[in-house]
mmCIF file of C-alpha atoms in Angstrom:
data_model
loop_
_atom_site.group_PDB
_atom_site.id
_atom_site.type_symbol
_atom_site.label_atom_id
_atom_site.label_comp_id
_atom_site.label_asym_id
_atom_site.label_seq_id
_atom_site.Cartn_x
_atom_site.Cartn_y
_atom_site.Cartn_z
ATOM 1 C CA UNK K 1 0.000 0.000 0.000
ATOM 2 C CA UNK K 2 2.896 2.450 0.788
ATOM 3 C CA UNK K 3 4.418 2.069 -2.952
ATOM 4 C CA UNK K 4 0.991 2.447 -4.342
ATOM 5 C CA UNK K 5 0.678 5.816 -2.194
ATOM 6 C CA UNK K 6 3.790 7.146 -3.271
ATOM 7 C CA UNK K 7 3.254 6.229 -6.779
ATOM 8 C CA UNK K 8 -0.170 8.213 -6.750
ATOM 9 C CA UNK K 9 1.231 11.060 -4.883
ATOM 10 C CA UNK K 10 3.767 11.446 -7.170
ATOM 11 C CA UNK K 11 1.560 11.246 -10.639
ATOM 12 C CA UNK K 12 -0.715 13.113 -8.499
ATOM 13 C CA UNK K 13 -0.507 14.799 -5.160
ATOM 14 C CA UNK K 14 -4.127 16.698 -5.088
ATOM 15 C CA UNK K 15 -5.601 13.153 -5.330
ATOM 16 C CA UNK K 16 -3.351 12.154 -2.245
ATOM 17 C CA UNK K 17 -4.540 15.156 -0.469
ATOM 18 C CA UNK K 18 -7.953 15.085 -1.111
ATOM 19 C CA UNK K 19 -8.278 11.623 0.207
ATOM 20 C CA UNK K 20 -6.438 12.649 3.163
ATOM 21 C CA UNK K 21 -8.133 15.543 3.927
ATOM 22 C CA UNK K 22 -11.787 13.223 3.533
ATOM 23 C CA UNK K 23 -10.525 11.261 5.883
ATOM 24 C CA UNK K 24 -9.671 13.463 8.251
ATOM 25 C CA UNK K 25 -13.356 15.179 7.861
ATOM 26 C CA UNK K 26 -15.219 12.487 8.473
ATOM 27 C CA UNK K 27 -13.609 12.122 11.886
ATOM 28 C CA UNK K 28 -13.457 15.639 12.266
ATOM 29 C CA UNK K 29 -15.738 16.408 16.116
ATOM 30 C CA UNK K 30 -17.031 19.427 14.256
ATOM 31 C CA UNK K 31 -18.475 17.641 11.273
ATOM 32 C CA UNK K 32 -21.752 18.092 12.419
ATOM 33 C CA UNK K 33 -25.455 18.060 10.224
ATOM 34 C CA UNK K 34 -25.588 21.872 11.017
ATOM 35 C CA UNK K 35 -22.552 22.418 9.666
ATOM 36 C CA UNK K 36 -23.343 20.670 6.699
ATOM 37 C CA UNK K 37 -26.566 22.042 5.901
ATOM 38 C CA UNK K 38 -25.037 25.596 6.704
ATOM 39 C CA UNK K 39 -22.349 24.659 4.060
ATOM 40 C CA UNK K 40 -25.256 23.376 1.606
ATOM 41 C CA UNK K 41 -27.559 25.700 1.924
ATOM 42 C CA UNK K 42 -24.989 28.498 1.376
ATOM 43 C CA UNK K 43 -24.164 26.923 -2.473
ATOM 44 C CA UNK K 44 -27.751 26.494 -2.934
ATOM 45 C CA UNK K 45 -29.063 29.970 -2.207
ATOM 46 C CA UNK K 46 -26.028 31.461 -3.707
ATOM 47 C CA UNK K 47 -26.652 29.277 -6.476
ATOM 48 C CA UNK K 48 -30.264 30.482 -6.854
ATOM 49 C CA UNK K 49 -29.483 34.359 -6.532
ATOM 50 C CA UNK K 50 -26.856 33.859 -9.279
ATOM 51 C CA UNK K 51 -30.016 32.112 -11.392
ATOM 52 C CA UNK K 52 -28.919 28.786 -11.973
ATOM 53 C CA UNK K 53 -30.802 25.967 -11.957
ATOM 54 C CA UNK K 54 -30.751 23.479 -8.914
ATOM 55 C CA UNK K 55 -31.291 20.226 -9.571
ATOM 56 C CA UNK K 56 -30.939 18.594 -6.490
ATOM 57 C CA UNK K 57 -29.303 18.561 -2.939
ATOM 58 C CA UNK K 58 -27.944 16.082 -0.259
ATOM 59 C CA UNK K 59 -26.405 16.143 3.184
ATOM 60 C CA UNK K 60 -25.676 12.498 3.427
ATOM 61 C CA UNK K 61 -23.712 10.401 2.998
ATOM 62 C CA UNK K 62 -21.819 13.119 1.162
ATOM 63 C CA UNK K 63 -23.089 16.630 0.991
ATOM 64 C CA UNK K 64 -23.562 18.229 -2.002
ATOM 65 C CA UNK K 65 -25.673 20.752 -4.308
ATOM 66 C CA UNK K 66 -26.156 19.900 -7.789
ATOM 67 C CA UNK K 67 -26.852 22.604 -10.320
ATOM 68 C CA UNK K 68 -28.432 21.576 -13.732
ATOM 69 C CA UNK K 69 -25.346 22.274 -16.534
ATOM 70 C CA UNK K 70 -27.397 24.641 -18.702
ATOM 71 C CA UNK K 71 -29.850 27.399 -18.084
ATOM 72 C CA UNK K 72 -32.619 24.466 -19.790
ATOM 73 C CA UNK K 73 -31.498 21.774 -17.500
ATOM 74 C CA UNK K 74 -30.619 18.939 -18.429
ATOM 75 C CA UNK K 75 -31.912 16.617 -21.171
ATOM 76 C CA UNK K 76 -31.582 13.249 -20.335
ATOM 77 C CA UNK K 77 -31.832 11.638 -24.205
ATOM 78 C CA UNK K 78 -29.953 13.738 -25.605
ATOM 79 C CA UNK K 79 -26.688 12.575 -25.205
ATOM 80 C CA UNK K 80 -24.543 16.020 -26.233
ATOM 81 C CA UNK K 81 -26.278 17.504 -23.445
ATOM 82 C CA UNK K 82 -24.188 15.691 -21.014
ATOM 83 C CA UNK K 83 -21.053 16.126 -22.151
ATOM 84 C CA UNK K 84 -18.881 18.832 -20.354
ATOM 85 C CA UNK K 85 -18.995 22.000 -22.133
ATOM 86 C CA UNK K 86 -16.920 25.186 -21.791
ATOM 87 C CA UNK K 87 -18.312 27.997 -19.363
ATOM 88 C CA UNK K 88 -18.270 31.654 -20.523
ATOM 89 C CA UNK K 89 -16.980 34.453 -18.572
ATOM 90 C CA UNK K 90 -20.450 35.102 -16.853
ATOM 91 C CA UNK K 91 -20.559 31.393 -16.260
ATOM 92 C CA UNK K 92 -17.329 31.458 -14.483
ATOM 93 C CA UNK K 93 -17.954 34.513 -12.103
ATOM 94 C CA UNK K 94 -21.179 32.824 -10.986
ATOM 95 C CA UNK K 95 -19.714 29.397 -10.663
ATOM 96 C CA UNK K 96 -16.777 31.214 -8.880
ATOM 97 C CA UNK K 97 -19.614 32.496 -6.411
ATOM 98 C CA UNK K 98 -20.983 29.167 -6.043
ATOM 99 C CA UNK K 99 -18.209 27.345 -5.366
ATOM 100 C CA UNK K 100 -16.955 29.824 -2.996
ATOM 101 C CA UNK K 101 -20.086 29.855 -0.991
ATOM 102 C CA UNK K 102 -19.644 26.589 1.093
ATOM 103 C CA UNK K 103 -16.810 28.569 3.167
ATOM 104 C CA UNK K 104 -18.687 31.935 3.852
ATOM 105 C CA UNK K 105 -21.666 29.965 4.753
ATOM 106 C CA UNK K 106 -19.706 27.861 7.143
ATOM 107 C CA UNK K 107 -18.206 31.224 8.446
ATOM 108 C CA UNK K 108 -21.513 32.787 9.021
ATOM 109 C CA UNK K 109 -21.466 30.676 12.261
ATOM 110 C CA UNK K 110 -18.055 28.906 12.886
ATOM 111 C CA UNK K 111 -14.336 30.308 13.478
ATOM 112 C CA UNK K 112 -13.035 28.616 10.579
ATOM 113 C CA UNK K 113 -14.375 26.646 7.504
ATOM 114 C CA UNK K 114 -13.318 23.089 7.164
ATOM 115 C CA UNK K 115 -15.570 21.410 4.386
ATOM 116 C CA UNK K 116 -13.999 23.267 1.405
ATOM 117 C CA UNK K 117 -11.368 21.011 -0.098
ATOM 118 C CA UNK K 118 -13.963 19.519 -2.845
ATOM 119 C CA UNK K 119 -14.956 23.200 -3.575
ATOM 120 C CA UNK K 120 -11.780 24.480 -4.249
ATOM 121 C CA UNK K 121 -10.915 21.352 -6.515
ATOM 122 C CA UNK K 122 -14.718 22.296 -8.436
ATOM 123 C CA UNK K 123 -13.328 26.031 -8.788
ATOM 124 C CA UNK K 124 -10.271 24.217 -10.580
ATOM 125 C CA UNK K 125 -12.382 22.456 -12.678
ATOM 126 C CA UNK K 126 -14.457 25.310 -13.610
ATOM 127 C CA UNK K 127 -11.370 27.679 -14.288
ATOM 128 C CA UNK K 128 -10.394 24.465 -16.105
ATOM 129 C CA UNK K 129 -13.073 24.200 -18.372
ATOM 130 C CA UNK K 130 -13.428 28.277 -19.022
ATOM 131 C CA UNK K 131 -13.611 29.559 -22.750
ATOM 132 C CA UNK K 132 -10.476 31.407 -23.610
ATOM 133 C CA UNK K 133 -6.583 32.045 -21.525
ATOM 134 C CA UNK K 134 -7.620 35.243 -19.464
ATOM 135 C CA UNK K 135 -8.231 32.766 -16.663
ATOM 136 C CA UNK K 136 -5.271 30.388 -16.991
ATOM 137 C CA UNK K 137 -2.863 32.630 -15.216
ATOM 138 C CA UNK K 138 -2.649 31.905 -11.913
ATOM 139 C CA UNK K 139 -2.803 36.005 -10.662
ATOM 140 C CA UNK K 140 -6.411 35.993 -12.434
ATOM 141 C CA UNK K 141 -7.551 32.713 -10.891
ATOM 142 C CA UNK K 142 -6.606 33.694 -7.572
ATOM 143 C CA UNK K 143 -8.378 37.133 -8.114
ATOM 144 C CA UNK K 144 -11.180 35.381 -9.430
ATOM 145 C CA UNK K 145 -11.414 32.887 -6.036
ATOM 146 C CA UNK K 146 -10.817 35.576 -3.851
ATOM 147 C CA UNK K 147 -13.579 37.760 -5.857
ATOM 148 C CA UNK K 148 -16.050 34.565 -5.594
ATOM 149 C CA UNK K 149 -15.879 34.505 -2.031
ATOM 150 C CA UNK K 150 -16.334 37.921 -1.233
ATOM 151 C CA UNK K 151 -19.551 37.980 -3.365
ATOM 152 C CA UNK K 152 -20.784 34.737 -2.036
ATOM 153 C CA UNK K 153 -20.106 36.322 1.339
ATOM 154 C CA UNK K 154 -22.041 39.439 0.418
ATOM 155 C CA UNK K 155 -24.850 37.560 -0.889
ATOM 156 C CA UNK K 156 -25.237 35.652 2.068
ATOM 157 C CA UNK K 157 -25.417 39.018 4.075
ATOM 158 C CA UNK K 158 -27.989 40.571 2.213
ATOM 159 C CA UNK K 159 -30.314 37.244 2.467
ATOM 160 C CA UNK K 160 -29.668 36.107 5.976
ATOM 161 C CA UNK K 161 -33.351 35.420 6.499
ATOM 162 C CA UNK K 162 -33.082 33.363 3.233
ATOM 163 C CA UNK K 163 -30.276 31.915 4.292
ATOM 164 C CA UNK K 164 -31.573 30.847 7.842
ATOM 165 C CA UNK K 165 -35.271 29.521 6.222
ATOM 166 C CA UNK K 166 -33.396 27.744 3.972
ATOM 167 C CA UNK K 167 -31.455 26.053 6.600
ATOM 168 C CA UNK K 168 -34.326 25.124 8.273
ATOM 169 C CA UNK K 169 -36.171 23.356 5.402
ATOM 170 C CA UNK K 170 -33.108 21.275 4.779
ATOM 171 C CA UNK K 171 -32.601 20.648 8.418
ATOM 172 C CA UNK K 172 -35.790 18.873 7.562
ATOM 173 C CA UNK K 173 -35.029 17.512 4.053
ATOM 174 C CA UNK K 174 -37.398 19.434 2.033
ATOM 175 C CA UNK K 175 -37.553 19.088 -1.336
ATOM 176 C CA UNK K 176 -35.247 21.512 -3.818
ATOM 177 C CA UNK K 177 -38.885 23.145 -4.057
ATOM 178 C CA UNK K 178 -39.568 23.548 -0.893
ATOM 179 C CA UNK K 179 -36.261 25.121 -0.461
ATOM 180 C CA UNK K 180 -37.068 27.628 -3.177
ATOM 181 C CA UNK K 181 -40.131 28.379 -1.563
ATOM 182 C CA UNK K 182 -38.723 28.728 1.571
ATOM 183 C CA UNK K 183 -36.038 31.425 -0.173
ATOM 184 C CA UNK K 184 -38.823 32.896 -1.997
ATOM 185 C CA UNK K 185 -40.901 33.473 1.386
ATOM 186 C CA UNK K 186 -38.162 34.965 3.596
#
């Protein structure tokens, strides 16, 4: 197992670290539900004031907020529609908000965010898949993250009644509509 470690980590190390950092999560004393949902409900509502389309949510076994790939959602016969596509530049900045959002909503109630390792890798993969070069230099991506989580942050802080009703309704599992409604209401 060692020599199969070390030959991952050397092909590569983000893989390594992710796993690492999983494990280390899921024994983490602060991994609570709260602290999920806050997490979840922060790239949801972001997600929704940035007008994309949610397709679904989950808090276990692994938390996560799915957003439908195109403004249509998604078509499940048609095959193309599946496919990863590039994102354009308005794409990116609200994906950047998106994927930021876990963090600040974490932060709206703890010292520190822990749960953002797989957002940080989805940022990647977003400024991965972005039309054009403008966002392959590292200055712009990091201007980019750090822009996506102030925005997320700010968009939090304007809808912290949103924010707090839709915490609640996933507290209770409520369906993605529910949790629009419960958005809507606030």
């Amino acid at each position: 197992i060692p020599l199969i470690l070390l030959g991952v980590g050397s092909v590569a190390p983000g893989a390594i670290g992710a796993l690492i950092g999983n494990i280390q999560w899921q024994f983490d004393s602060t991994n609570t539900k709260e602290r999920r949902i806050r997490h979840e409900a922060a790239h949801m509502l972001c997600g929704y004031m940035c007008g994309l389309p949610i397709e679904a949510y989950s808090l276990e076994p692994t938390p996560a907020c799915y957003f439908y790939d195109r403004r249509e959602g998604n078509i499940a016969d048609i095959e193309e529609w599946k496919k990863p596509r590039p994102f354009d530049e308005d794409e990116v900045n609200k994906l950047s908000v998106v994927c930021m959002s876990g963090l600040m909503g974490e932060l709206t109630a703890y010292d520190k965010a822990d749960g953002g390792q797989g957002d940080l890798e989805q940022l990647q993969e977003v400024f991965f898949r972005a039309e054009g070069d403008r966002i392959r230099k590292p200055n712009v991506r990091e201007d980019q993250t750090r822009w996506g989580a102030l925005r997320s942050l700010r968009i939090l802080d304007e809808n912290k009644a949103a924010f707090e009703a839709l915490c609640a309704a996933m507290a209770e599992e409520a369906s993605v509509e529910d949790c629009i409604a419960a958005i809507e209401a606030a």
